[in-house]
XYZ file of C-alpha atoms in Angstrom:
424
model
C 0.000 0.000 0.000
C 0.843 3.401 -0.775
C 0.223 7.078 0.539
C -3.086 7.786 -1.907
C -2.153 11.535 -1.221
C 1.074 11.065 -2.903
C -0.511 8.910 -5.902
C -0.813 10.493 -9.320
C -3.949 10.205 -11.188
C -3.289 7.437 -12.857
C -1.979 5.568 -9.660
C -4.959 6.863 -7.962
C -7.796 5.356 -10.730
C -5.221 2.405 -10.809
C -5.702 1.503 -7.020
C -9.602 2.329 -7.370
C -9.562 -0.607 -9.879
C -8.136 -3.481 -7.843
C -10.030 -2.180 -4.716
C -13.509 -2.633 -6.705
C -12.334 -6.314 -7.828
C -11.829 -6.965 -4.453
C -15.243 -5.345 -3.381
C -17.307 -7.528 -6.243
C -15.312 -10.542 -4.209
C -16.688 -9.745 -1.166
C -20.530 -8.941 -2.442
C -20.381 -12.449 -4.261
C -19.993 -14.444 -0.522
C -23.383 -13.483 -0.059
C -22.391 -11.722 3.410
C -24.882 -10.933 5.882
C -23.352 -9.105 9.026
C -24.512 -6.601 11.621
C -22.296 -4.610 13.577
C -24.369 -1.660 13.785
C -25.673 -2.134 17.840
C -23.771 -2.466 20.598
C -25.218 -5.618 21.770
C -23.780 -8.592 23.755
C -23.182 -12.003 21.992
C -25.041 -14.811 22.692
C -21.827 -15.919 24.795
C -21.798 -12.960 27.091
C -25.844 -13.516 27.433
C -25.246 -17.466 28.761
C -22.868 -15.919 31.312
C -26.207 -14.956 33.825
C -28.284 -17.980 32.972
C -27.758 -19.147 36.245
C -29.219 -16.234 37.767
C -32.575 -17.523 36.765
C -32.648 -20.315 38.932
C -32.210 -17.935 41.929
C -36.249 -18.037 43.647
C -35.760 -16.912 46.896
C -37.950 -14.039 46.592
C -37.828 -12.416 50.415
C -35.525 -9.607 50.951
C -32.551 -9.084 53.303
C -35.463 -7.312 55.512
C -38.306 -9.718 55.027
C -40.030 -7.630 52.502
C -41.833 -9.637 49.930
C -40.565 -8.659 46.553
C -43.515 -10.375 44.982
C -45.793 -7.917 46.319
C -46.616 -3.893 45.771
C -44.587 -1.262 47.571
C -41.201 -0.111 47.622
C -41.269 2.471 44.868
C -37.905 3.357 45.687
C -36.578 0.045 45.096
C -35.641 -2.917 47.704
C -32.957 -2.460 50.403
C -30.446 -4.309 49.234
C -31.062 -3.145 45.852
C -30.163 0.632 46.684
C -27.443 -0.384 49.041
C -25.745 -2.650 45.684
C -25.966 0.627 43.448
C -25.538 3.053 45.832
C -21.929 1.234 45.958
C -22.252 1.113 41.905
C -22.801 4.939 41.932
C -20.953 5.891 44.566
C -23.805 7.352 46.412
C -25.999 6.524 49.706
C -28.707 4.212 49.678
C -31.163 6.870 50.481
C -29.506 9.238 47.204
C -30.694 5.713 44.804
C -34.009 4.696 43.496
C -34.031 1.803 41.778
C -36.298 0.694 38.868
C -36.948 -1.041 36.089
C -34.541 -2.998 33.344
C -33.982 0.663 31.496
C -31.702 3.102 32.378
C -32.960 5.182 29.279
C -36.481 4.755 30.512
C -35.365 6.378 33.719
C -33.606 9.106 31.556
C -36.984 9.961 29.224
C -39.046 10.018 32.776
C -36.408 12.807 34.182
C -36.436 15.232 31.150
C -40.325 14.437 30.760
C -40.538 15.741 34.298
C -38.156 18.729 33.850
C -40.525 19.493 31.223
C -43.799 19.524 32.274
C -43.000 20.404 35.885
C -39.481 21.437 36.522
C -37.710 20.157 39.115
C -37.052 21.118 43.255
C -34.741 23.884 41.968
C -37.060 25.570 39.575
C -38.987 28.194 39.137
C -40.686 26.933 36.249
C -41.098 24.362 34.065
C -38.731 23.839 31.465
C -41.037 24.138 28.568
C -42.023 27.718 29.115
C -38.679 29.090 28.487
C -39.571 28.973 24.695
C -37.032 27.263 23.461
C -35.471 25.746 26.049
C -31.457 24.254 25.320
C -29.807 20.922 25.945
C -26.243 20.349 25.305
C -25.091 16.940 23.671
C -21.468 16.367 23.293
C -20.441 14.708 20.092
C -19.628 12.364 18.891
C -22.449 10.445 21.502
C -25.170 8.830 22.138
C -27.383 8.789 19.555
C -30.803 7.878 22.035
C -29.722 10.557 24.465
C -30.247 13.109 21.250
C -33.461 11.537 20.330
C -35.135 12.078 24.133
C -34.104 16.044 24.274
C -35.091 16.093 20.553
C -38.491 14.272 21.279
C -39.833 17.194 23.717
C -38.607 20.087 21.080
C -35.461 21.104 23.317
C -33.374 23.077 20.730
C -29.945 20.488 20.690
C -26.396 22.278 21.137
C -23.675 20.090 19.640
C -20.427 20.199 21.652
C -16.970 18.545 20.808
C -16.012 15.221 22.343
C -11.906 15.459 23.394
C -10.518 12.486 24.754
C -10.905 14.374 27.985
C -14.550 14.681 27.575
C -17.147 17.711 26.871
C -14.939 20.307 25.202
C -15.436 22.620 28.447
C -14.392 25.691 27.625
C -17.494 25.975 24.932
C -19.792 24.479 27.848
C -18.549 27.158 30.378
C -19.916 30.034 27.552
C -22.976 28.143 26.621
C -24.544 27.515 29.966
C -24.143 31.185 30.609
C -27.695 31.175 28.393
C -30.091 30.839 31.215
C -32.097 28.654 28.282
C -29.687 26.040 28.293
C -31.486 23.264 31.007
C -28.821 20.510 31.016
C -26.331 18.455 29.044
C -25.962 15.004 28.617
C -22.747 13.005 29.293
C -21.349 9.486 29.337
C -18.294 10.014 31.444
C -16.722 6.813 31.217
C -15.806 4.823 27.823
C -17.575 7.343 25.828
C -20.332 6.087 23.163
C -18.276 5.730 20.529
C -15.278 6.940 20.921
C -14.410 5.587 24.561
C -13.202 8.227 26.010
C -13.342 9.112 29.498
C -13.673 12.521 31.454
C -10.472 13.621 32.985
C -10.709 15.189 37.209
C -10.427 18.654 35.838
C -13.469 17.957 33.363
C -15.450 16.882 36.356
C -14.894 19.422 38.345
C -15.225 22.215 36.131
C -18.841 20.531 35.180
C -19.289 20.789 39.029
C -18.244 23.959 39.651
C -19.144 25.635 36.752
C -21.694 29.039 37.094
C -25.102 28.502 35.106
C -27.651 30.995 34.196
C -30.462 28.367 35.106
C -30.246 27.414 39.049
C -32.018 24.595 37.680
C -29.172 23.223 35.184
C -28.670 19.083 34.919
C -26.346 17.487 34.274
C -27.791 13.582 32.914
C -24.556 11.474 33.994
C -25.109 7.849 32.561
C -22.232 5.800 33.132
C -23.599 2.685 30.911
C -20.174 1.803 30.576
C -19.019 1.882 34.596
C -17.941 -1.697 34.970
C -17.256 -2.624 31.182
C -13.328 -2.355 31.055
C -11.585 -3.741 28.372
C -7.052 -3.633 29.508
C -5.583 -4.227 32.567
C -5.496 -0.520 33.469
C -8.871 0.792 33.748
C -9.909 4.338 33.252
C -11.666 5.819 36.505
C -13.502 9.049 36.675
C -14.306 11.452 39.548
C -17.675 10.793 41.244
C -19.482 14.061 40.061
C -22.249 14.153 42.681
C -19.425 14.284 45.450
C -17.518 16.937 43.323
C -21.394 18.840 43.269
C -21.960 18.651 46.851
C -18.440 20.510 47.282
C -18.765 23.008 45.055
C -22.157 23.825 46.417
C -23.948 22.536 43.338
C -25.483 19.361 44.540
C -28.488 19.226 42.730
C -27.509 19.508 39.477
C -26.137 15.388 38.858
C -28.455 12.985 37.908
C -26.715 9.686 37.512
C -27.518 6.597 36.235
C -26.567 3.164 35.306
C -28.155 -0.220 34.407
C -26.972 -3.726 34.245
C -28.220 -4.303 30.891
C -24.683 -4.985 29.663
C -23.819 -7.427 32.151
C -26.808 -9.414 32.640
C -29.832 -9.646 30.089
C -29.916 -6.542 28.049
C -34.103 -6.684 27.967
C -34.476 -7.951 31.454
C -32.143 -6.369 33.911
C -31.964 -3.543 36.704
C -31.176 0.331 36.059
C -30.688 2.589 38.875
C -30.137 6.367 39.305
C -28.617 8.644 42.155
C -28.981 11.782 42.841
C -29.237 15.051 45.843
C -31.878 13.736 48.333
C -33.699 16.671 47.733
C -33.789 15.183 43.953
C -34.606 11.793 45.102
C -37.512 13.370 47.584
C -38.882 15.083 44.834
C -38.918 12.397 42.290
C -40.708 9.774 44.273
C -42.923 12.203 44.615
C -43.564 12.454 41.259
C -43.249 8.754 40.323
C -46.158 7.952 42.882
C -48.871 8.611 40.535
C -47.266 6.745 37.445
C -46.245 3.001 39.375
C -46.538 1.425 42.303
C -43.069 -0.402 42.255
C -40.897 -1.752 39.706
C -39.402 -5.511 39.202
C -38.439 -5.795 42.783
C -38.421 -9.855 42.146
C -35.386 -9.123 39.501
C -34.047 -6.812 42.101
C -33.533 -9.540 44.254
C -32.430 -11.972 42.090
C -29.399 -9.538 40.272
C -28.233 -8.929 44.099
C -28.220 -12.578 45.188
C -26.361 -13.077 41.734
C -23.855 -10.264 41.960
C -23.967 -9.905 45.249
C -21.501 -6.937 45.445
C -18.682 -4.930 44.035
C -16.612 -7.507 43.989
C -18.865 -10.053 42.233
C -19.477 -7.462 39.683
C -15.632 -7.320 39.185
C -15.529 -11.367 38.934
C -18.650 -11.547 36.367
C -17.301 -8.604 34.071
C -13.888 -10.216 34.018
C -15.697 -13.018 31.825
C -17.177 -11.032 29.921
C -13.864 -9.264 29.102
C -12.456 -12.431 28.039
C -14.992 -12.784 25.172
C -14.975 -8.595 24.320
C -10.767 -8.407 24.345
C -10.190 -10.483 21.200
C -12.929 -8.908 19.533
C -11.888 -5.259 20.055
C -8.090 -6.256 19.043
C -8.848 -8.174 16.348
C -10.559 -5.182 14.646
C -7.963 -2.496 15.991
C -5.236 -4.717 14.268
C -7.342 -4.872 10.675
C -7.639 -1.493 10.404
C -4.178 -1.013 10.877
C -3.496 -3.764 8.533
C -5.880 -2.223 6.389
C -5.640 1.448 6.447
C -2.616 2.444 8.352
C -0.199 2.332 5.165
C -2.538 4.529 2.965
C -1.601 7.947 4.209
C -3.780 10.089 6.011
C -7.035 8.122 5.156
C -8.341 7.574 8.283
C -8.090 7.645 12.342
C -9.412 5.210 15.150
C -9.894 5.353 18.712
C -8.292 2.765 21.059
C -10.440 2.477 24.149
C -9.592 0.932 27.527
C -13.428 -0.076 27.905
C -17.217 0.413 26.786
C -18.732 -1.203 23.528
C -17.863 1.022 21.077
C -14.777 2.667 18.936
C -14.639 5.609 16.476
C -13.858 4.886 12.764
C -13.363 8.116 11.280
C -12.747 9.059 7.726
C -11.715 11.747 5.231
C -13.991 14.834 5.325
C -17.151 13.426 3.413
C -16.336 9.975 3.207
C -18.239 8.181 6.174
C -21.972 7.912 4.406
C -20.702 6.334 1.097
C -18.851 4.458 2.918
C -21.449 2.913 5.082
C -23.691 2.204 1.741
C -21.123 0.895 0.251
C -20.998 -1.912 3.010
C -24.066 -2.141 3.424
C -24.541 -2.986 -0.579
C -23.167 -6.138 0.057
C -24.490 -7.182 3.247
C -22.655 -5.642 6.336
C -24.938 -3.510 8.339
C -23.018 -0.551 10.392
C -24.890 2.408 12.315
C -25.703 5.343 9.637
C -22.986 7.729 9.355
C -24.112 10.543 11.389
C -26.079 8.928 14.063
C -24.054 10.153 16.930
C -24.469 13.636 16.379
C -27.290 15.458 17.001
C -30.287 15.378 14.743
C -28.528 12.785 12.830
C -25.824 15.290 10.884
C -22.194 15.003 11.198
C -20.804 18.394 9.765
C -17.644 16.741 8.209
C -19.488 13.312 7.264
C -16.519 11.385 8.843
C -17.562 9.245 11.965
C -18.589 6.348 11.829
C -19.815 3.927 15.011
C -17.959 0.621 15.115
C -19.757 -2.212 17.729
C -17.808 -5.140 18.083
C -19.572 -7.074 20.521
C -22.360 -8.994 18.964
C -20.741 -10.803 15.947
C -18.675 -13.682 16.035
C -14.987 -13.330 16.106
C -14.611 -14.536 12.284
C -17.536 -13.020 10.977
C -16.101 -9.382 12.503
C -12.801 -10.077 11.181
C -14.701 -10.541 7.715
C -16.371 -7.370 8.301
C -13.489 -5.493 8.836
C -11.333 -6.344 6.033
C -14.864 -5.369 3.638
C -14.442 -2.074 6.165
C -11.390 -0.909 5.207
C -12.223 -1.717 1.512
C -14.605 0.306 1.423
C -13.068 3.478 3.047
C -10.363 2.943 0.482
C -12.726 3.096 -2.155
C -14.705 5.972 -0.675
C -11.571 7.839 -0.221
C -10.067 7.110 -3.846
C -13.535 8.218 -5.302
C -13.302 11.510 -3.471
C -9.801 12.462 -4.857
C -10.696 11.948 -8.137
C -13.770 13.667 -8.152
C -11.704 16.545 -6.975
C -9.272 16.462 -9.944
C-alpha cells in the first residue's frame, strides 16, 4: 500500500480498480453481518443464565418482593448501586430494566413540571437548550429532541465535553442541562479527565435549575488491565455547592440480560424526595423480584468485578482483532483515516476523510454488512464533516467481525479514492 495523497492520477484510478475487484469478491460471498448495535453475543448472554434459577424471593429485611410497595426500590437493591454509583442508599431509586427509561421520565418531568430547583417548568422558556457532546449517544439526542429542546452540539476530546465551549454556553439561562457518558464514551471511549469533572461541578449557570444527565452505561465494562476511573461528580457537586444539578444513572443491561435487567439512578436527596414524589402517581413499584435476584447473583462490588472479568475475556479479542485490521488495512494509505483505542465500553470511532463516512457505510451495506448510519451520533442525525462512523464489536462472532473489517477498510479505500478523483 501506498500514501493515496502522494498517488498520481493514474496511480490513484489504478488503485480504485483493484479495490472494486476486491469489493465484487466480497458482495459475491453473499455476506450478511450486523455490527451496527452495541449488543452482547449470545456468549456474554449465557454468562447470567444461572441467575434464573435464583427463587428466593424475600428480601434481606423480610419484605416480599412479589408484592406492591417499595417504589424506591428494595434495600439491598439501593445499598448494591448506591456502591455502583458511589452514592448513599437513600440518594438511589431503583427501577426497572432501562436506564434510558429512567432518563426519558427525568427530562419528561423537567418538562412539564421542573424540578425542586425551579422556578418553572422547562417548557415555558420557549425554546429551552440541551447540550449533547459529540460524537455520543445517539438515544440521548433523540429524548431532548423528542420534547422540542433546541440540541447544542459540543466537541467530544478524549478528555470529555470540550469545556471551555460548555462554560460560555450555559451562561444562556435557556440552556437546562447536558448530557454526558463520562466513562468509555459512546463511541469513541473516552473518558472525562478530574479537571473535566470538576469544572462541570463547579461551573456558574444561568439556570439554578441546570442538569447534568450522567449515565455511566459503561461503569464496569473495562476492556485492559489498566482501567480508566472518573471522579464521582455528585461528590464533586456537593463541594462546590452545586449538589443538585447530577443525575446519575446506570443499568446492568450490559452485564446481565440486556431486555431484562436492573437500572438505577442517584442523585441530591432533595432530587430523590422530589422524584418519588412524582413517580407515585405513574407506578406502584418496579421488578423488585429481579431486584432480588441480580443482588443474590452479583452480590456486590466484587462479584461485579468477577462476572465482568468473563465477559472481558470474550470482548478483548474482539476489540483487538478489529484495531489490528484497520491497521493492517488502512494504516499504510496515508492520512485516510483515524481510530480510537479504548480501555473499555462497547464502542470505537472509525473516522474518515472529510465526506467519506456515508458512502462508505452504503457501500458496506450494498453487500451485506450492516453498520450504524454515518451521522447517528451527532445530534439530529448530521455530522458536519461526514466522517464518523460507530464501530460495535460485541455482537458478531470473532470470524464473521474479522470478515467485516477487512470489507471495512475496503470500502473506506474506495470511498476515499472516489473523493480524490472527483476533486481532480
Amino acid at each position: 500500500m501506498a500514501d493515496y495523497f502522494a498517488m498520481s492520477r493514474p496511480q490513484q484510478k489504478a488503485e480504485l480498480e483493484r479495490l472494486r475487484k476486491l469489493y465484487k469478491g466480497f458482495a459475491d460471498e453473499g455476506l450478511n453481518l450486523d455490527m451496527s448495535r452495541g449488543k452482547p453475543s449470545p456468549d456474554q448472554l449465557d454468562l447470567s443464565m444461572e441467575m434464573l434459577t435464583i427463587t428466593d424471593y424475600r428480601g434481606e429485611t423480610g419484605i416480599d418482593s412479589r408484592n406492591y410497595g417499595n417504589l424506591e426500590g428494595m434495600p439491598e437493591a439501593r445499598r448494591f448501586f448506591a456502591d455502583f454509583l458511589g452514592a448513599k442508599p437513600e440518594e438511589v431509586i431503583v427501577g426497572g430494566n432501562s436506564s434510558l427509561n429512567m432518563m426519558y421520565y427525568l427530562i419528561d418531568l423537567g418538562w412539564r413540571q421542573g424540578f425542586a430547583d425551579s422556578t418553572a417548568a422547562w417548557n415555558t422558556y420557549g425554546k429551552p437548550k440541551f447540550l449533547c457532546p459529540a460524537p455520543g449517544y445517539d438515544r440521548h439526542f433523540r429524548v431532548t429532541e423528542y420534547f422540542g429542546f433546541e440540541l447544542v452540539t459540543v466537541p467530544m476530546q478524549p478528555t470529555g465535553p470540550d469545556m471551555d465551549l460548555v462554560e460560555q454556553l450555559v451562561r444562556d439561562k435557556a440552556v437546562k442541562g447536558m448530557w454526558c457518558v463520562p466513562l468509555y464514551s459512546n463511541p469513541d471511549g473516552y473518558s472525562c479527565s478530574d479537571d473535566t469533572v470538576r469544572r462541570l461541578a463547579a461551573m456558574e449557570t444561568a439556570a439554578p435549575d441546570f442538569k447534568i444527565m450522567w449515565d455511566n452505561a459503561y461503569g464496569v465494562h473495562h476492556l485492559k488491565d489498566r482501567p480508566d476511573t472518573v471522579l464521582n461528580l455528585l461528590e464533586e457537586c456537593r463541594a462546590a455547592g452545586h449538589e443538585d444539578r447530577a443525575l446519575m444513572f446506570c443499568s446492568l443491561s450490559k452485564v446481565t440480560f440486556p431486555g431484562a435487567s436492573v437500572a438505577a439512578m442517584a442523585a441530591s436527596r432533595r432530587n430523590i424526595d422530589y422524584i418519588l414524589k412524582n413517580m407515585f402517581p405513574m407506578i406502584i413499584s418496579y421488578d423488585k423480584l429481579n431486584q432480588v435476584r441480580h443482588v443474590r447473583f452479583l452480590k456486590d462490588m466484587d462479584g461485579l468485578a468477577a462476572h465482568m472479568e468473563k465477559h472481558r475475556r470474550i470482548l478483548e479479542p474482539k476489540f483487538k482483532a478489529v484495531l489490528s485490521l484497520l491497521q493492517d488495512g488502512l494504516g499504510g494509505c496515508g492520512p485516510i483515516a483515524r481510530w480510537t483505542d479504548p480501555n473499555g465500553g462497547y464502542f470505537l470511532s472509525l473516522y474518515t476523510q472529510a465526506g467519506c463516512a456515508k458512502r462508505t457505510v452504503q457501500l458496506c451495506r450494498e453487500v451485506g454488512v450492516a453498520l450504524t448510519d454515518a451521522g447517528a451520533a451527532y445530534p439530529y442525525g448530521i455530522d458536519p464533516q461526514d466522517s464518523n462512523i460507530r464501530i460495535a464489536p460485541t455482537f458478531p462472532p470473532l470470524h464473521e467481525l474479522e470478515e467485516a473489517t477487512r470489507l471495512l477498510c475496503v470500502c473506506v479505500r474506495i470511498a476515499t479514492l472516489e473523493k480524490l478523483l472527483a476533486k481532480n
